[in-house]
Amino acid sequence: MNGDCLFCKIVAGTIPASKILEDDDVVVISDINPQAPLHALVIPRRHIATLNALTPGDDALVGAMHRAAAKVARDKGYADRGFRTVFNTNAEAGQTVFHIHLHLLAGRGLSWPPG
Ligand code: 5GP
Ligand code: ZN
């Protein structure tokens, strides 16, 4: 737990969030500023600042994050229509919260390449 980290506080429950799914590894919440009809954030319970800090020991956790995203997409009815999963890393990619999180977006046509 990083005491200055917004997502550590959400995981700990000291800041409220709309939770969609929780398991031993991750908490999935609704994004406060949704960019699509479904915009969820898959947040690992353990604080990792960016993808640059991943180690081989995190491989299972990153897999669990993707499986959680796919489960939420399936539960919400988007598995066949399609969905997008994105990690933003550092400034040029638009990362604003420095605790890794996998964005899950679905429910509208998503252009490619992204902006
Ligand atoms: P990033 O820009 O780091 O890739 O994504 C951070 C995301 O967290 C943004 O989409 C932003 O809307 C969301 N966010 C920021 N603060 C809060 C909050 O307090 N609660 C929730 N649920 N989402 C937040
Ligand atoms: Zn954190």
PDB file of C-alpha atoms and ligand atoms in Angstrom:
ATOM      1  CA  MET A   1       0.000   0.000   0.000  1.00  0.00           C
ATOM      2  CA  ASN A   2       1.254   3.420  -1.019  1.00  0.00           C
ATOM      3  CA  GLY A   3      -0.353   5.979   1.288  1.00  0.00           C
ATOM      4  CA  ASP A   4      -0.393   8.692  -1.386  1.00  0.00           C
ATOM      5  CA  CYS A   5      -1.966   6.529  -4.063  1.00  0.00           C
ATOM      6  CA  LEU A   6      -5.604   7.026  -5.070  1.00  0.00           C
ATOM      7  CA  PHE A   7      -6.064   3.445  -6.281  1.00  0.00           C
ATOM      8  CA  CYS A   8      -4.457   1.968  -3.140  1.00  0.00           C
ATOM      9  CA  LYS A   9      -7.075   3.935  -1.186  1.00  0.00           C
ATOM     10  CA  ILE A  10      -9.877   2.644  -3.422  1.00  0.00           C
ATOM     11  CA  VAL A  11      -8.594  -0.938  -3.012  1.00  0.00           C
ATOM     12  CA  ALA A  12      -8.445  -0.437   0.767  1.00  0.00           C
ATOM     13  CA  GLY A  13     -11.957   1.037   0.773  1.00  0.00           C
ATOM     14  CA  THR A  14     -10.944   4.368   2.300  1.00  0.00           C
ATOM     15  CA  ILE A  15     -12.110   6.154  -0.883  1.00  0.00           C
ATOM     16  CA  PRO A  16     -15.432   4.917  -2.293  1.00  0.00           C
ATOM     17  CA  ALA A  17     -15.817   3.546  -5.800  1.00  0.00           C
ATOM     18  CA  SER A  18     -18.446   1.671  -7.752  1.00  0.00           C
ATOM     19  CA  LYS A  19     -17.112  -1.898  -7.637  1.00  0.00           C
ATOM     20  CA  ILE A  20     -18.017  -4.346 -10.393  1.00  0.00           C
ATOM     21  CA  LEU A  21     -15.898  -7.358  -9.370  1.00  0.00           C
ATOM     22  CA  GLU A  22     -13.369  -8.254  -6.682  1.00  0.00           C
ATOM     23  CA  ASP A  23     -11.119 -11.247  -6.191  1.00  0.00           C
ATOM     24  CA  ASP A  24      -7.874 -12.029  -4.402  1.00  0.00           C
ATOM     25  CA  ASP A  25      -5.793 -10.230  -7.037  1.00  0.00           C
ATOM     26  CA  VAL A  26      -7.848  -7.359  -8.436  1.00  0.00           C
ATOM     27  CA  VAL A  27     -10.633  -4.880  -7.866  1.00  0.00           C
ATOM     28  CA  VAL A  28     -12.664  -3.788 -10.906  1.00  0.00           C
ATOM     29  CA  ILE A  29     -14.407  -0.404 -10.651  1.00  0.00           C
ATOM     30  CA  SER A  30     -16.410   1.860 -12.947  1.00  0.00           C
ATOM     31  CA  ASP A  31     -14.367   4.772 -14.269  1.00  0.00           C
ATOM     32  CA  ILE A  32     -15.537   8.083 -12.760  1.00  0.00           C
ATOM     33  CA  ASN A  33     -15.326   9.752 -16.201  1.00  0.00           C
ATOM     34  CA  PRO A  34     -16.514   7.051 -18.609  1.00  0.00           C
ATOM     35  CA  GLN A  35     -15.395   7.209 -22.234  1.00  0.00           C
ATOM     36  CA  ALA A  36     -17.777   4.470 -23.429  1.00  0.00           C
ATOM     37  CA  PRO A  37     -21.027   2.870 -22.204  1.00  0.00           C
ATOM     38  CA  LEU A  38     -18.813   0.372 -20.336  1.00  0.00           C
ATOM     39  CA  HIS A  39     -15.600   1.878 -18.971  1.00  0.00           C
ATOM     40  CA  ALA A  40     -14.132  -0.173 -16.154  1.00  0.00           C
ATOM     41  CA  LEU A  41     -10.701  -0.146 -14.529  1.00  0.00           C
ATOM     42  CA  VAL A  42      -9.054  -3.415 -13.486  1.00  0.00           C
ATOM     43  CA  ILE A  43      -6.819  -2.503 -10.545  1.00  0.00           C
ATOM     44  CA  PRO A  44      -4.396  -4.948  -8.914  1.00  0.00           C
ATOM     45  CA  ARG A  45      -4.559  -4.946  -5.128  1.00  0.00           C
ATOM     46  CA  ARG A  46      -0.768  -4.610  -5.028  1.00  0.00           C
ATOM     47  CA  HIS A  47       0.759  -1.211  -5.829  1.00  0.00           C
ATOM     48  CA  ILE A  48       2.823  -1.175  -9.036  1.00  0.00           C
ATOM     49  CA  ALA A  49       3.414   2.327 -10.433  1.00  0.00           C
ATOM     50  CA  THR A  50       3.714   1.637 -14.169  1.00  0.00           C
ATOM     51  CA  LEU A  51       4.236  -1.241 -16.566  1.00  0.00           C
ATOM     52  CA  ASN A  52       7.918  -0.252 -16.513  1.00  0.00           C
ATOM     53  CA  ALA A  53       8.108  -1.624 -12.955  1.00  0.00           C
ATOM     54  CA  LEU A  54       6.797  -5.111 -13.809  1.00  0.00           C
ATOM     55  CA  THR A  55       8.983  -8.095 -12.942  1.00  0.00           C
ATOM     56  CA  PRO A  56       8.648 -11.747 -14.012  1.00  0.00           C
ATOM     57  CA  GLY A  57       6.967 -12.342 -10.659  1.00  0.00           C
ATOM     58  CA  ASP A  58       4.066 -10.154 -11.806  1.00  0.00           C
ATOM     59  CA  ASP A  59       3.260 -12.303 -14.857  1.00  0.00           C
ATOM     60  CA  ALA A  60       0.424 -14.189 -13.168  1.00  0.00           C
ATOM     61  CA  LEU A  61      -1.049 -10.950 -11.841  1.00  0.00           C
ATOM     62  CA  VAL A  62      -1.081  -9.349 -15.295  1.00  0.00           C
ATOM     63  CA  GLY A  63      -2.785 -12.469 -16.638  1.00  0.00           C
ATOM     64  CA  ALA A  64      -5.360 -12.294 -13.855  1.00  0.00           C
ATOM     65  CA  MET A  65      -6.032  -8.647 -14.761  1.00  0.00           C
ATOM     66  CA  HIS A  66      -6.808  -9.607 -18.364  1.00  0.00           C
ATOM     67  CA  ARG A  67      -9.015 -12.526 -17.312  1.00  0.00           C
ATOM     68  CA  ALA A  68     -10.949 -10.197 -14.996  1.00  0.00           C
ATOM     69  CA  ALA A  69     -11.452  -7.732 -17.863  1.00  0.00           C
ATOM     70  CA  ALA A  70     -12.701 -10.509 -20.144  1.00  0.00           C
ATOM     71  CA  LYS A  71     -15.064 -11.752 -17.432  1.00  0.00           C
ATOM     72  CA  VAL A  72     -16.585  -8.299 -16.927  1.00  0.00           C
ATOM     73  CA  ALA A  73     -16.926  -7.840 -20.709  1.00  0.00           C
ATOM     74  CA  ARG A  74     -18.653 -11.221 -20.928  1.00  0.00           C
ATOM     75  CA  ASP A  75     -20.917 -10.563 -17.919  1.00  0.00           C
ATOM     76  CA  LYS A  76     -21.979  -7.215 -19.438  1.00  0.00           C
ATOM     77  CA  GLY A  77     -22.731  -8.774 -22.830  1.00  0.00           C
ATOM     78  CA  TYR A  78     -19.805  -7.423 -24.826  1.00  0.00           C
ATOM     79  CA  ALA A  79     -17.717 -10.554 -25.359  1.00  0.00           C
ATOM     80  CA  ASP A  80     -18.953 -11.092 -28.912  1.00  0.00           C
ATOM     81  CA  ARG A  81     -19.604  -7.462 -29.904  1.00  0.00           C
ATOM     82  CA  GLY A  82     -16.089  -6.473 -28.904  1.00  0.00           C
ATOM     83  CA  PHE A  83     -14.196  -4.554 -26.291  1.00  0.00           C
ATOM     84  CA  ARG A  84     -10.854  -2.819 -25.865  1.00  0.00           C
ATOM     85  CA  THR A  85      -8.300  -3.195 -23.075  1.00  0.00           C
ATOM     86  CA  VAL A  86      -5.617  -0.538 -22.626  1.00  0.00           C
ATOM     87  CA  PHE A  87      -2.776   0.297 -20.268  1.00  0.00           C
ATOM     88  CA  ASN A  88      -1.524   3.880 -20.455  1.00  0.00           C
ATOM     89  CA  THR A  89       2.111   4.279 -19.407  1.00  0.00           C
ATOM     90  CA  ASN A  90       3.615   7.639 -18.464  1.00  0.00           C
ATOM     91  CA  ALA A  91       2.983  11.109 -19.817  1.00  0.00           C
ATOM     92  CA  GLU A  92       2.667  10.784 -23.590  1.00  0.00           C
ATOM     93  CA  ALA A  93       0.222   7.913 -23.235  1.00  0.00           C
ATOM     94  CA  GLY A  94      -1.885   9.920 -20.778  1.00  0.00           C
ATOM     95  CA  GLN A  95      -1.285   8.007 -17.543  1.00  0.00           C
ATOM     96  CA  THR A  96      -2.611  10.115 -14.664  1.00  0.00           C
ATOM     97  CA  VAL A  97      -2.844   7.554 -11.833  1.00  0.00           C
ATOM     98  CA  PHE A  98       0.467   5.861 -11.093  1.00  0.00           C
ATOM     99  CA  HIS A  99      -0.881   2.504  -9.933  1.00  0.00           C
ATOM    100  CA  ILE A 100      -1.287   0.265 -12.946  1.00  0.00           C
ATOM    101  CA  HIS A 101      -4.824  -0.288 -14.196  1.00  0.00           C
ATOM    102  CA  LEU A 102      -6.266  -1.938 -17.257  1.00  0.00           C
ATOM    103  CA  HIS A 103      -8.977   0.128 -18.951  1.00  0.00           C
ATOM    104  CA  LEU A 104     -11.889  -1.912 -20.308  1.00  0.00           C
ATOM    105  CA  LEU A 105     -13.980  -0.038 -22.887  1.00  0.00           C
ATOM    106  CA  ALA A 106     -17.035  -1.338 -24.743  1.00  0.00           C
ATOM    107  CA  GLY A 107     -20.447  -0.423 -26.046  1.00  0.00           C
ATOM    108  CA  ARG A 108     -19.581   1.815 -28.990  1.00  0.00           C
ATOM    109  CA  GLY A 109     -17.401   1.670 -32.080  1.00  0.00           C
ATOM    110  CA  LEU A 110     -13.820   2.312 -31.001  1.00  0.00           C
ATOM    111  CA  SER A 111     -11.646   3.937 -33.641  1.00  0.00           C
ATOM    112  CA  TRP A 112      -8.189   2.730 -34.579  1.00  0.00           C
ATOM    113  CA  PRO A 113      -5.543   4.029 -34.314  1.00  0.00           C
ATOM    114  CA  PRO A 114      -6.421   5.550 -30.942  1.00  0.00           C
ATOM    115  CA  GLY A 115      -5.856   9.271 -30.404  1.00  0.00           C
TER     116      GLY A 115
HETATM  117  P1  5GP B   1      -5.067   6.915 -16.711  1.00  0.00           P
HETATM  118  O1  5GP B   1      -5.252   8.308 -17.259  1.00  0.00           O
HETATM  119  O2  5GP B   1      -4.056   6.913 -15.587  1.00  0.00           O
HETATM  120  O3  5GP B   1      -4.778   5.869 -17.750  1.00  0.00           O
HETATM  121  O4  5GP B   1      -6.474   6.503 -16.121  1.00  0.00           O
HETATM  122  C1  5GP B   1      -6.932   6.941 -14.886  1.00  0.00           C
HETATM  123  C2  5GP B   1      -8.420   6.780 -14.919  1.00  0.00           C
HETATM  124  O5  5GP B   1      -8.900   6.852 -13.586  1.00  0.00           O
HETATM  125  C3  5GP B   1      -9.147   7.868 -15.709  1.00  0.00           C
HETATM  126  O6  5GP B   1      -9.918   7.270 -16.747  1.00  0.00           O
HETATM  127  C4  5GP B   1      -9.997   8.571 -14.669  1.00  0.00           C
HETATM  128  O7  5GP B   1     -11.277   8.968 -15.151  1.00  0.00           O
HETATM  129  C5  5GP B   1     -10.119   7.532 -13.572  1.00  0.00           C
HETATM  130  N1  5GP B   1     -10.260   8.080 -12.239  1.00  0.00           N
HETATM  131  C6  5GP B   1      -9.537   9.092 -11.696  1.00  0.00           C
HETATM  132  N2  5GP B   1      -9.915   9.312 -10.425  1.00  0.00           N
HETATM  133  C7  5GP B   1     -10.902   8.406 -10.154  1.00  0.00           C
HETATM  134  C8  5GP B   1     -11.684   8.132  -8.991  1.00  0.00           C
HETATM  135  O8  5GP B   1     -11.561   8.769  -7.940  1.00  0.00           O
HETATM  136  N3  5GP B   1     -12.605   7.138  -9.095  1.00  0.00           N
HETATM  137  C9  5GP B   1     -12.771   6.403 -10.237  1.00  0.00           C
HETATM  138  N4  5GP B   1     -13.690   5.451 -10.221  1.00  0.00           N
HETATM  139  N5  5GP B   1     -12.038   6.631 -11.355  1.00  0.00           N
HETATM  140  C10 5GP B   1     -11.118   7.614 -11.307  1.00  0.00           C
HETATM  141 ZN    ZN B   2      -1.311   2.257  -5.375  1.00  0.00          ZN
END
